[in-house]
PDB file of C-alpha atoms and ligand atoms in Angstrom:
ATOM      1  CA  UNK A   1      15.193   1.551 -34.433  1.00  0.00           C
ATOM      2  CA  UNK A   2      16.614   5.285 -34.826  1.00  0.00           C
ATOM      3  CA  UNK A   3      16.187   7.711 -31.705  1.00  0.00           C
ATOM      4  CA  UNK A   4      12.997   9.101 -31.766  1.00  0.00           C
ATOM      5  CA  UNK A   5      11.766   8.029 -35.103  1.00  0.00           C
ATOM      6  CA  UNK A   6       8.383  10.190 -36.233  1.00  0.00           C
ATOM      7  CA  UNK A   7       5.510   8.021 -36.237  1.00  0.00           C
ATOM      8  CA  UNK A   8       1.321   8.458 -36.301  1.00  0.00           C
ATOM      9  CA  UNK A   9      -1.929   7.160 -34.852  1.00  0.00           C
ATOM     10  CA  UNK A  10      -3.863   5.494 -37.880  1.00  0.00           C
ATOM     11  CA  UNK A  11      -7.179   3.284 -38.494  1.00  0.00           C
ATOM     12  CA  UNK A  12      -8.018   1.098 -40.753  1.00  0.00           C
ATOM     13  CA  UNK A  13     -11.634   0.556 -40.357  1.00  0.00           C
ATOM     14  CA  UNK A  14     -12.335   1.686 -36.627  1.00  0.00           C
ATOM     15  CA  UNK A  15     -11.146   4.631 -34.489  1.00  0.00           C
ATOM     16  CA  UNK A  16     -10.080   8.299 -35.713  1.00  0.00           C
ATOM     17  CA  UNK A  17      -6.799   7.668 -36.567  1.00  0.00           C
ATOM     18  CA  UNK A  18      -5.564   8.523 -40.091  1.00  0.00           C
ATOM     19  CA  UNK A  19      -5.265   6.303 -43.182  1.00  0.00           C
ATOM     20  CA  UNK A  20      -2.608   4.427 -44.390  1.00  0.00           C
ATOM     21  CA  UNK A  21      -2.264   6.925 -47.132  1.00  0.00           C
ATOM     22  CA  UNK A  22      -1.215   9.464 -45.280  1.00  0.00           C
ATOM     23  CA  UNK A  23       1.623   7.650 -43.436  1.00  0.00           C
ATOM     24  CA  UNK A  24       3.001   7.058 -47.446  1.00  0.00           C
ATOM     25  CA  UNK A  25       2.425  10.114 -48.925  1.00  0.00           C
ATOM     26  CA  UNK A  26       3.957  11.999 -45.506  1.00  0.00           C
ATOM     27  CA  UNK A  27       6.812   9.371 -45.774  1.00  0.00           C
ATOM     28  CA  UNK A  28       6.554   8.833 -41.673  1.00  0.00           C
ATOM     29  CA  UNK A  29       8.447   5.417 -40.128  1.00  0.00           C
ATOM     30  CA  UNK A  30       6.592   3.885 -37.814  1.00  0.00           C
ATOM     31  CA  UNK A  31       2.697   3.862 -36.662  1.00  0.00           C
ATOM     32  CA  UNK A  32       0.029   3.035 -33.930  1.00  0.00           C
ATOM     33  CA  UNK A  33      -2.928   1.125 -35.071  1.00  0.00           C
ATOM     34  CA  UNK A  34      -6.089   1.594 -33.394  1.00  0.00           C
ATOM     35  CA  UNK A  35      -7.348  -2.292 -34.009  1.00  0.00           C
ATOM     36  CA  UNK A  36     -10.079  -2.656 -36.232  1.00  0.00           C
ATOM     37  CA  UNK A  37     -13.273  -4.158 -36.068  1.00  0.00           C
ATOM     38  CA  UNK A  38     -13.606  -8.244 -34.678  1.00  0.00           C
ATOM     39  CA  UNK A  39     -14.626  -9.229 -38.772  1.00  0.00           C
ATOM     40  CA  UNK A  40     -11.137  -7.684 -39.793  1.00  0.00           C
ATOM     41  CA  UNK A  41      -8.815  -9.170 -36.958  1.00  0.00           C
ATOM     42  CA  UNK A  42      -8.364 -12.482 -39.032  1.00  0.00           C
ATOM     43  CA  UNK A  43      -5.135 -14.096 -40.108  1.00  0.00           C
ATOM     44  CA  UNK A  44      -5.688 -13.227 -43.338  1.00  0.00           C
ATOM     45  CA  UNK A  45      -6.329  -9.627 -42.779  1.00  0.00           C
ATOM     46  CA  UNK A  46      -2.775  -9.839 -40.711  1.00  0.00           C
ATOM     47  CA  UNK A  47      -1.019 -10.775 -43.180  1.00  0.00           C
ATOM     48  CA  UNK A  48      -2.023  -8.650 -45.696  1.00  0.00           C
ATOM     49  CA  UNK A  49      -1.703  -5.515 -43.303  1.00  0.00           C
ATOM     50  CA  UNK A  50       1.930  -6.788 -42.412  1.00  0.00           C
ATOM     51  CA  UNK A  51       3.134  -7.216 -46.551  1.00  0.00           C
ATOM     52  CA  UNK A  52       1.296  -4.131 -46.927  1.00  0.00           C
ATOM     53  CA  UNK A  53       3.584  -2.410 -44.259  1.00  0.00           C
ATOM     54  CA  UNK A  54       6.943  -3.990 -45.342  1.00  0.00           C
ATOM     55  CA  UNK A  55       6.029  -2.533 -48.999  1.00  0.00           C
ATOM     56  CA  UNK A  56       5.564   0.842 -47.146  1.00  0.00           C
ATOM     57  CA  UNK A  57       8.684   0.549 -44.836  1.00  0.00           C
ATOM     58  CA  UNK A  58       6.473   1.213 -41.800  1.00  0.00           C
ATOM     59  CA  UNK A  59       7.211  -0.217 -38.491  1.00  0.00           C
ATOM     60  CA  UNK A  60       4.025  -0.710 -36.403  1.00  0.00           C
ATOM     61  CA  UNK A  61       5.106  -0.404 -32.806  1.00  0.00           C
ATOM     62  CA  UNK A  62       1.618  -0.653 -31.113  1.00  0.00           C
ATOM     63  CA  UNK A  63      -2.067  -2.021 -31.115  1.00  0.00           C
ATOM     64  CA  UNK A  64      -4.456   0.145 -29.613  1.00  0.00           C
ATOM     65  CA  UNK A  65      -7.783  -1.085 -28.291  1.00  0.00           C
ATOM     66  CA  UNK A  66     -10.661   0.661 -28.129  1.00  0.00           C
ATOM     67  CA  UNK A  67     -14.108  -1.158 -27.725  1.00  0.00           C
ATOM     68  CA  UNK A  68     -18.016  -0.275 -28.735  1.00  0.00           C
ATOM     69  CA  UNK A  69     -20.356   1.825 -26.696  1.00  0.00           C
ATOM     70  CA  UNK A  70     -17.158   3.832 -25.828  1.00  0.00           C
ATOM     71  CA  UNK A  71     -18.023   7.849 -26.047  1.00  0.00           C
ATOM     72  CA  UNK A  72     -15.729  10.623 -25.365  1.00  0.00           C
ATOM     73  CA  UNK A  73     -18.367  13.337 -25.767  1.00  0.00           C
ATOM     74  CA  UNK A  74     -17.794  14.502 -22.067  1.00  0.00           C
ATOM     75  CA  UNK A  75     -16.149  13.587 -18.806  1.00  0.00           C
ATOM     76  CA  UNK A  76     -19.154  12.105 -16.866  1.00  0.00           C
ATOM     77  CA  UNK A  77     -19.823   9.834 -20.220  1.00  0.00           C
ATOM     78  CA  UNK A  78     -15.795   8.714 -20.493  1.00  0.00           C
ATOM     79  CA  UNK A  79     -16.060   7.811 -16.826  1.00  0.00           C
ATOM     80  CA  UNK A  80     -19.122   5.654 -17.610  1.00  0.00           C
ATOM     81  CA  UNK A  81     -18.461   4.440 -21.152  1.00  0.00           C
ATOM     82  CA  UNK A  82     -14.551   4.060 -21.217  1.00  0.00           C
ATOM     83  CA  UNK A  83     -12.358   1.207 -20.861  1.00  0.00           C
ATOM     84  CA  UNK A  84     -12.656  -1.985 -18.696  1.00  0.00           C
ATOM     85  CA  UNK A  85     -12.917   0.277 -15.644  1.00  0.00           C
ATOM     86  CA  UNK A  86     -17.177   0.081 -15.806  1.00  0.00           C
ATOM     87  CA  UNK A  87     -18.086  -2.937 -14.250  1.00  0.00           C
ATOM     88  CA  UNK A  88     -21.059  -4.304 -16.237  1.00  0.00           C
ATOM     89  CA  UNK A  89     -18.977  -5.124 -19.959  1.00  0.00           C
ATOM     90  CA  UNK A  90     -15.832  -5.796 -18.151  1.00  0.00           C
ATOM     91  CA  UNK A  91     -15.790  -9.721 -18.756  1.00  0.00           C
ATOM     92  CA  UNK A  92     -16.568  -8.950 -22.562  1.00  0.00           C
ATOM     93  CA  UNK A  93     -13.867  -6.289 -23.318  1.00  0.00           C
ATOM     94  CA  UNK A  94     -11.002  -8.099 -21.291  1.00  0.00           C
ATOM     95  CA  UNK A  95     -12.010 -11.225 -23.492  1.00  0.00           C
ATOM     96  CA  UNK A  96     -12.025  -8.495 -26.595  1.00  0.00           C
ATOM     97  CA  UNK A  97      -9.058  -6.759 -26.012  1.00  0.00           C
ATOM     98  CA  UNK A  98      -7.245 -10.374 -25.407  1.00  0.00           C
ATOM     99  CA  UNK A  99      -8.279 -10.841 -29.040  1.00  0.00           C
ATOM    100  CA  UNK A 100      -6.873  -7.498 -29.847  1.00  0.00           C
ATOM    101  CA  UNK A 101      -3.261  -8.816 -28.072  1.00  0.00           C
ATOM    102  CA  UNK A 102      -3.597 -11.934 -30.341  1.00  0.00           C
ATOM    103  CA  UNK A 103      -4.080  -9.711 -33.421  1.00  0.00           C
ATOM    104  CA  UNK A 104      -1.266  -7.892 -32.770  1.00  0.00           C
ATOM    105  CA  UNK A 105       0.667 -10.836 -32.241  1.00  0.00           C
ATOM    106  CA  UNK A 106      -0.054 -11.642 -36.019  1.00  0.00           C
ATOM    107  CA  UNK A 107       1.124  -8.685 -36.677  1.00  0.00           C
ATOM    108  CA  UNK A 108       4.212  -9.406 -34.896  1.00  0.00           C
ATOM    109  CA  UNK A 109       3.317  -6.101 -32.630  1.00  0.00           C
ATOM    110  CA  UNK A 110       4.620  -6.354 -29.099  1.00  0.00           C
ATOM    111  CA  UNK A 111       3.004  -3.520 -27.951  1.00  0.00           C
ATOM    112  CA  UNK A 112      -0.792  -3.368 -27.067  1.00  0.00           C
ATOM    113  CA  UNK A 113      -2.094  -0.497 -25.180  1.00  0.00           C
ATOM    114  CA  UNK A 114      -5.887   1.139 -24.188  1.00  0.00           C
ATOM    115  CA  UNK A 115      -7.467   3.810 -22.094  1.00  0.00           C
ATOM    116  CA  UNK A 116      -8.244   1.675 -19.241  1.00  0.00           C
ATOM    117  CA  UNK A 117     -10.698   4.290 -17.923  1.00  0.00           C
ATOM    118  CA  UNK A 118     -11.179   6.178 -14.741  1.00  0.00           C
ATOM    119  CA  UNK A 119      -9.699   4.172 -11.973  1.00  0.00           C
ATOM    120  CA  UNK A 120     -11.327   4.590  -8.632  1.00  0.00           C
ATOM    121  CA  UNK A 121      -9.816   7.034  -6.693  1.00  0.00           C
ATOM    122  CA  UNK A 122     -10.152   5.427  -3.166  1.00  0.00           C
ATOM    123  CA  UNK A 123      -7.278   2.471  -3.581  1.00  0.00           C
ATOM    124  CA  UNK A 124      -9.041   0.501  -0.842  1.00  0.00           C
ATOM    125  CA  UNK A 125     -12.468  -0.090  -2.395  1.00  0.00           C
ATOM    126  CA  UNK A 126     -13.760  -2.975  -4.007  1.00  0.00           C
ATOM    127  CA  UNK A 127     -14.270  -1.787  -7.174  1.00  0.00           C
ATOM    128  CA  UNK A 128     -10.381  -0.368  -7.452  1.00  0.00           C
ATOM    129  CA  UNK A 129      -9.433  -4.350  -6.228  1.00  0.00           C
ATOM    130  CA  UNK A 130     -11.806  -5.391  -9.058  1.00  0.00           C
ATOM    131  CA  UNK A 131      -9.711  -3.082 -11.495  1.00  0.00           C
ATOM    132  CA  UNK A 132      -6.743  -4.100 -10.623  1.00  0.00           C
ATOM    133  CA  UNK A 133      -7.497  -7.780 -10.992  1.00  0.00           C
ATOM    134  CA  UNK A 134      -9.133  -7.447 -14.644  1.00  0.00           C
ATOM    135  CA  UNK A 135      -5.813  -5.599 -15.334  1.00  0.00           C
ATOM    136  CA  UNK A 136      -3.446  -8.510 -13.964  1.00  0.00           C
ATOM    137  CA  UNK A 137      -5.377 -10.737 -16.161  1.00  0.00           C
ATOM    138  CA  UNK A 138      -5.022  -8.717 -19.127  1.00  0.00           C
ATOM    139  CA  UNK A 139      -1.415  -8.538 -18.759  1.00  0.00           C
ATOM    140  CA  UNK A 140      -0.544 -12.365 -18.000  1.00  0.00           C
ATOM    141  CA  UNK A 141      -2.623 -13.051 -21.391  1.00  0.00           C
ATOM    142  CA  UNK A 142       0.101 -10.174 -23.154  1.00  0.00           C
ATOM    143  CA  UNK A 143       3.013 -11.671 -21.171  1.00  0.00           C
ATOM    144  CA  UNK A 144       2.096 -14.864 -23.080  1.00  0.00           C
ATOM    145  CA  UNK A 145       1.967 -13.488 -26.013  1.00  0.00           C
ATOM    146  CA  UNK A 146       5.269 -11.587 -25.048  1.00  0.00           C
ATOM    147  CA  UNK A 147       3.661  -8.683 -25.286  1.00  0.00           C
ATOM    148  CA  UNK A 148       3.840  -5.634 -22.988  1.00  0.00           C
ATOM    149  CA  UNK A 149       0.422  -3.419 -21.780  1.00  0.00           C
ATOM    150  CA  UNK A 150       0.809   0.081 -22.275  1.00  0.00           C
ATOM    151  CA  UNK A 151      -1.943   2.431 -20.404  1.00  0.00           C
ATOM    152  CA  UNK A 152      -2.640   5.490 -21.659  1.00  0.00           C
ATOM    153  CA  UNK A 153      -2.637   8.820 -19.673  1.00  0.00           C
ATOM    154  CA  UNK A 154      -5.255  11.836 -19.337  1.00  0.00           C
ATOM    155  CA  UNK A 155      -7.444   9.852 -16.677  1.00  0.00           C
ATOM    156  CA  UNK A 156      -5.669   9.793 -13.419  1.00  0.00           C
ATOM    157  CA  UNK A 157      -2.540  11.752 -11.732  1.00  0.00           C
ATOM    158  CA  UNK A 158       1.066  10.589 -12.531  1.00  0.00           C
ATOM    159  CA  UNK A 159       1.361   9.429  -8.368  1.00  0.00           C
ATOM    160  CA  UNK A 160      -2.214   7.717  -8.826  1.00  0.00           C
ATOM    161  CA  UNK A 161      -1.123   6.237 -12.254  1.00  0.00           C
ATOM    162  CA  UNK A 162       2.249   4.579 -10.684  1.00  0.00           C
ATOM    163  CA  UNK A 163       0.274   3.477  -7.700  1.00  0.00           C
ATOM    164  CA  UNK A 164      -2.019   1.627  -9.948  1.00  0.00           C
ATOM    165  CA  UNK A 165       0.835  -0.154 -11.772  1.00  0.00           C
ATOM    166  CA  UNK A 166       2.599  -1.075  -8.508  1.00  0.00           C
ATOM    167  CA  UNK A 167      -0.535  -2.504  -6.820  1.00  0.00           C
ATOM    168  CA  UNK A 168      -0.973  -4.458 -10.416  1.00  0.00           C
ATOM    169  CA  UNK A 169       2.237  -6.361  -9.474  1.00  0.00           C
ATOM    170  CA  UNK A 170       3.349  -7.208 -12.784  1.00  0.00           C
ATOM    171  CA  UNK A 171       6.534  -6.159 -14.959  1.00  0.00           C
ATOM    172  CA  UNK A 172       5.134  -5.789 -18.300  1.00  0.00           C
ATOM    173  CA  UNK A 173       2.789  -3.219 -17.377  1.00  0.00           C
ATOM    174  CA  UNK A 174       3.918   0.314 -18.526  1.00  0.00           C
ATOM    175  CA  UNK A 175       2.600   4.183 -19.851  1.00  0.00           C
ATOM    176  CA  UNK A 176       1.894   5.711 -22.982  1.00  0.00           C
ATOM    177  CA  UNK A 177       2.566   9.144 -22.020  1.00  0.00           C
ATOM    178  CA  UNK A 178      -0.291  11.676 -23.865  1.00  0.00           C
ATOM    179  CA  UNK A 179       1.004  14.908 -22.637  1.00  0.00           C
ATOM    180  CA  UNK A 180      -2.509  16.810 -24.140  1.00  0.00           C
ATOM    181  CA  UNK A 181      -4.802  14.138 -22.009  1.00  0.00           C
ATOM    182  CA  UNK A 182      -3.067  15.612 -18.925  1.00  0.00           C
ATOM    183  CA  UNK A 183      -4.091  18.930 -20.196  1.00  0.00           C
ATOM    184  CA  UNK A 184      -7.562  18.000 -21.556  1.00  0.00           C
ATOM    185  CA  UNK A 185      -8.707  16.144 -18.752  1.00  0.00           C
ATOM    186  CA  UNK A 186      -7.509  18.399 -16.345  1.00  0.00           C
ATOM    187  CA  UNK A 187      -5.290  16.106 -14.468  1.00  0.00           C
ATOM    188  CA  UNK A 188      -1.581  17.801 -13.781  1.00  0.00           C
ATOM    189  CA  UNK A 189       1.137  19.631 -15.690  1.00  0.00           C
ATOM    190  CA  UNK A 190       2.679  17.267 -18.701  1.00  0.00           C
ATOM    191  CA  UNK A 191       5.918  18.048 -17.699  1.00  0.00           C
ATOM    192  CA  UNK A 192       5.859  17.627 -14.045  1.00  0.00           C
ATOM    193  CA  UNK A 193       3.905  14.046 -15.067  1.00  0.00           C
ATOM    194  CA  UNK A 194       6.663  13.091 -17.462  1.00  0.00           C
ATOM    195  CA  UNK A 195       9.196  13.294 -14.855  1.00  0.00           C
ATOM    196  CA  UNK A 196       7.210  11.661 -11.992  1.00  0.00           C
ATOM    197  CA  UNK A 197       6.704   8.639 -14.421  1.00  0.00           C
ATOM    198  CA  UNK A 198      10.574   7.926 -15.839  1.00  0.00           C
ATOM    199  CA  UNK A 199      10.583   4.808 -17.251  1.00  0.00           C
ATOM    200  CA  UNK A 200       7.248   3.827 -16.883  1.00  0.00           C
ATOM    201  CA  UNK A 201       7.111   6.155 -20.451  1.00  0.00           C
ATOM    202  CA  UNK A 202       8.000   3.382 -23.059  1.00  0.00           C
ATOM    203  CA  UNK A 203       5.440   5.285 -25.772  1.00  0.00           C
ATOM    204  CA  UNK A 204       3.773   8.268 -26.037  1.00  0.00           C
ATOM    205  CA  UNK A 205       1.928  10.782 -28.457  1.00  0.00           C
ATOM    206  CA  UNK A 206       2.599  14.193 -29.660  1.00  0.00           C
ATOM    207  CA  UNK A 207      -0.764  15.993 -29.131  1.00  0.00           C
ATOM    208  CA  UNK A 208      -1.556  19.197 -27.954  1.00  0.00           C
ATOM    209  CA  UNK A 209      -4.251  20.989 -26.037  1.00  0.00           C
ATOM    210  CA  UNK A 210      -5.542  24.448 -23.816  1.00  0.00           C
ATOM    211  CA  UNK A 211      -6.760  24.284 -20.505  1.00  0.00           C
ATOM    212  CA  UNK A 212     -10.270  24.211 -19.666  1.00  0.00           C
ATOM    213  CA  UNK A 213     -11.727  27.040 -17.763  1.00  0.00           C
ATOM    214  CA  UNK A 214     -13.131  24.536 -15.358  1.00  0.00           C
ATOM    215  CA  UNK A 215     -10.403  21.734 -15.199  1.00  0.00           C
ATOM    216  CA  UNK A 216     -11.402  18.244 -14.563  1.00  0.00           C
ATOM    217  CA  UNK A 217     -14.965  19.033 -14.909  1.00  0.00           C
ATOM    218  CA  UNK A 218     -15.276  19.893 -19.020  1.00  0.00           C
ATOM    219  CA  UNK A 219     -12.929  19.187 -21.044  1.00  0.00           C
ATOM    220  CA  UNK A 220      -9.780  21.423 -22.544  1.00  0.00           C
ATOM    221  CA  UNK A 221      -9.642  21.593 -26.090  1.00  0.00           C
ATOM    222  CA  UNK A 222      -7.182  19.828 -28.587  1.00  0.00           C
ATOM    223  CA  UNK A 223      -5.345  21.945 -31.153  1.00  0.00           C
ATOM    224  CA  UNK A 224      -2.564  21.360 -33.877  1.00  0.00           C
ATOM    225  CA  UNK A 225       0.706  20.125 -32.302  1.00  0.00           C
ATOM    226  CA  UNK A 226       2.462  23.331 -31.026  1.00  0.00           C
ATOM    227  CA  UNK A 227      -0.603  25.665 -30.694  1.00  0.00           C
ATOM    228  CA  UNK A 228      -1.559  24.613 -27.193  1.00  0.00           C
ATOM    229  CA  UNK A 229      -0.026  24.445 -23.512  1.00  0.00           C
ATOM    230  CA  UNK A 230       2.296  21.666 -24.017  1.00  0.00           C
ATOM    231  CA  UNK A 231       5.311  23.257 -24.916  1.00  0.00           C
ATOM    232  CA  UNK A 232       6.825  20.902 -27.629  1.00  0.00           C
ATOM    233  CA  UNK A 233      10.276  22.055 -27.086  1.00  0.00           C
ATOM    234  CA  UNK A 234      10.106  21.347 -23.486  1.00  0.00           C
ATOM    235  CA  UNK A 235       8.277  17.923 -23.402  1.00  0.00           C
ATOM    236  CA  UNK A 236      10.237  16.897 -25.972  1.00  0.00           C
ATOM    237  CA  UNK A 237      13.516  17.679 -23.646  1.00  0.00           C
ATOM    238  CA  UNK A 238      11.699  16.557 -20.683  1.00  0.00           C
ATOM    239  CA  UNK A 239      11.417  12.910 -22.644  1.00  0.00           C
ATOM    240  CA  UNK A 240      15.024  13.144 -23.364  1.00  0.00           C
ATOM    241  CA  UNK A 241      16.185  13.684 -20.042  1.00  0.00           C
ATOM    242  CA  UNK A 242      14.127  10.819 -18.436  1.00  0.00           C
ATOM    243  CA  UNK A 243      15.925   8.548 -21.343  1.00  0.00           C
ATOM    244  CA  UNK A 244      13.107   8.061 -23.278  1.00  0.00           C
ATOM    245  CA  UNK A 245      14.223   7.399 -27.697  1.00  0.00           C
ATOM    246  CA  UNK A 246      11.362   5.501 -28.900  1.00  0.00           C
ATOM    247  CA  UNK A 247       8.879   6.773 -31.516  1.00  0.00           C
ATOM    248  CA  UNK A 248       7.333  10.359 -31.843  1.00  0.00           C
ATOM    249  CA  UNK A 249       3.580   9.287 -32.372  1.00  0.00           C
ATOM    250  CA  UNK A 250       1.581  12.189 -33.627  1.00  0.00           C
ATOM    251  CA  UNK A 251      -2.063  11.778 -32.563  1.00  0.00           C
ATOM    252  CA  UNK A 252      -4.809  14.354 -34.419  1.00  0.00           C
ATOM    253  CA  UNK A 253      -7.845  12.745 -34.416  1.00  0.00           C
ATOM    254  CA  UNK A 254     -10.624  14.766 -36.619  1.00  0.00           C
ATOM    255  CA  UNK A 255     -11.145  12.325 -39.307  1.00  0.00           C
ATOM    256  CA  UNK A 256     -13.991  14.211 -40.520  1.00  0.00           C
ATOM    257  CA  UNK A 257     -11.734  16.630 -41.898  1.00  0.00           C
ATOM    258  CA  UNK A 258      -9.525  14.697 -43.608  1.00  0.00           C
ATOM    259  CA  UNK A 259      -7.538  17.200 -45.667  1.00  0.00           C
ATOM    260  CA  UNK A 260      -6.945  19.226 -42.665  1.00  0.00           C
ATOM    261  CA  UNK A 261      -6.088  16.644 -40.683  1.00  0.00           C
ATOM    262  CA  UNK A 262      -3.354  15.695 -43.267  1.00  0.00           C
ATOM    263  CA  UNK A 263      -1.973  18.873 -43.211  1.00  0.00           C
ATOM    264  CA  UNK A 264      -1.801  19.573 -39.943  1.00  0.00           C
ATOM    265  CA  UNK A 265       0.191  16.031 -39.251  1.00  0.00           C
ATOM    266  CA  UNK A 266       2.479  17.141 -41.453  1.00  0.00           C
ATOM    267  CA  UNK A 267       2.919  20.389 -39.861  1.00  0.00           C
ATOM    268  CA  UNK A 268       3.939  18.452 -37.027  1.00  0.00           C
ATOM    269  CA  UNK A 269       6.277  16.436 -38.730  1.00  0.00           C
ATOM    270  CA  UNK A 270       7.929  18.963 -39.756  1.00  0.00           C
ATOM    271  CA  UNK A 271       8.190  20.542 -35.987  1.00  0.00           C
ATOM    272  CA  UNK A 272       9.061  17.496 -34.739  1.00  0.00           C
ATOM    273  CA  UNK A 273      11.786  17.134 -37.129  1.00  0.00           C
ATOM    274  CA  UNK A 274      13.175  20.476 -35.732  1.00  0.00           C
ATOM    275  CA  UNK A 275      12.900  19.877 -32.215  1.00  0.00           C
ATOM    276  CA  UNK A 276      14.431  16.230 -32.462  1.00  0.00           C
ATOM    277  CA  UNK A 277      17.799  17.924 -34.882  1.00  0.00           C
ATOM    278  CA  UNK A 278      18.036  20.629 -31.735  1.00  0.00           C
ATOM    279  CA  UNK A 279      17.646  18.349 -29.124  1.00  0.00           C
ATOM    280  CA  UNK A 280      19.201  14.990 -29.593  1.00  0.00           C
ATOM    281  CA  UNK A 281      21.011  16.017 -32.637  1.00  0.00           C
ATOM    282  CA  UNK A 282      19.769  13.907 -35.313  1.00  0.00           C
TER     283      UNK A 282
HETATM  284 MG1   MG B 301      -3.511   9.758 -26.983  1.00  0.00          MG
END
């Protein structure tokens, strides 16, 4: 793969991502999935996605899992709703998103990655040992599949994210870096957050986003990529000092609007495209 190839979040049939026609008609490399729903994860379905993608010329370099009854409509409801973090549909998503890790495996992804949700913040309670465990389990079913977890950012700290992976004890866990979650959900300065996690970055997303007058307690608000308090130019720096060349995955989720959401990604192609010829020269 080229340094820092552009790629984007897309859907096929579940999550906000954009279309496939988009990625063609924008000409971008690479993509994110968000998996689709259980009746499309088949083998034939696979298959058809993969051909589809060779025809395209599009890498896909991760799965994305994302489960129902998940809402995002406030903090208090992500911290109830989100992930395998609440306890009482945590046996059914880890045996869910295991099925996502197989699908991707069709799709000879090996890359799967979620928003595990709001882990406790008091390391020696049950419920963070409970987290912990349903994460272990998730990643020995990916190591089978030699496949690598990637947990997205926004819901804890950088120093309480890299605890968490340490006390998970195993080597194939790792971060997708979302600099605008940091912002969003009020939990530290991208920057700072890129540098405190190194190479535990081995994806991320190009999304941006204000502060919220009340951090951590409502959210910020997402804007087009190089509107908001980011600072492109310096994240993207930030990335290349820590060592980090893998895809540029632009995230704009407001599939309602389609044809603004179409222009807007490739608005932010096209700043990306700058930013990557003045910083790593290509
Ligand atoms: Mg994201």
């Amino acid at each position: 793969m080229s340094t820092w190839p552009i790629g984007v979040f897309t859907s096929v049939d579940a999550g906000l991502g954009v279309k496939l026609e988009v990625v063609k008609e924008l000409g971008i490399p690479t993509i994110q999935l968000h998996a689709p729903h259980r009746a499309t994860r088949t083998a034939k379905c696979a298959e058809e996605f993969t051909k589809t993608l060779d025809q395209l010329g599009v890498e896909l370099t991760c799965v994305f899992g994302g489960f129902d009854g998940e809402s995002y409509a406030d903090i208090p409801t992500v911290v109830r709703t989100v992930g395998l973090v609440p306890a009482d549909t945590r046996a059914v998503r880890l045996q869910e998103m295991k099925e996502i890790a197989d699908f991707a495996r069709l799709l000879n992804c090996d890359v799967v990655a979620l928003h595990l949700g709001f882990v406790p913040h008091d390391t020696n309670t049950r419920e963070y040992a409970d987290v912990v465990e349903v994460t272990r389990q998730l990643c020995d079913h990916a190591a089978r599949n030699e496949q690598a977890v990637h947990l997205e950012t926004g819901q804890e700290t950088a120093p309480a994210l890299v605890q968490f992976i340490k006390d998970t004890e195993r080597k194939n866990l790792f971060v997708n870096f979302d600099p605008a979650n940091m912002i969003l959900y009020g939990t530290g300065n991208p920057i700072e957050a890129v540098q405190y996690l190194g190479s535990y970055v081995r994806s991320i997303h190009c999304k941006d986003g204000t502060w919220s007058s009340q951090p951590g307690v409502t959210w910020g608000c997402e804007v087009p990529l190089g509107q908001g308090d980011v600072n492109m130019e310096l994240y993207l720096q930030t990335l290349w000092n820590i060592g980090y060349r893998g895809p540029l995955t632009i995230e704009r989720e407001i599939p309602q609007e389609p044809e603004r959401q179409k222009a807007e990604i490739g608005g932010a192609v096209n700043l990306l495209t700058s930013l990557r010829k003045k910083i790593a020269g290509c």
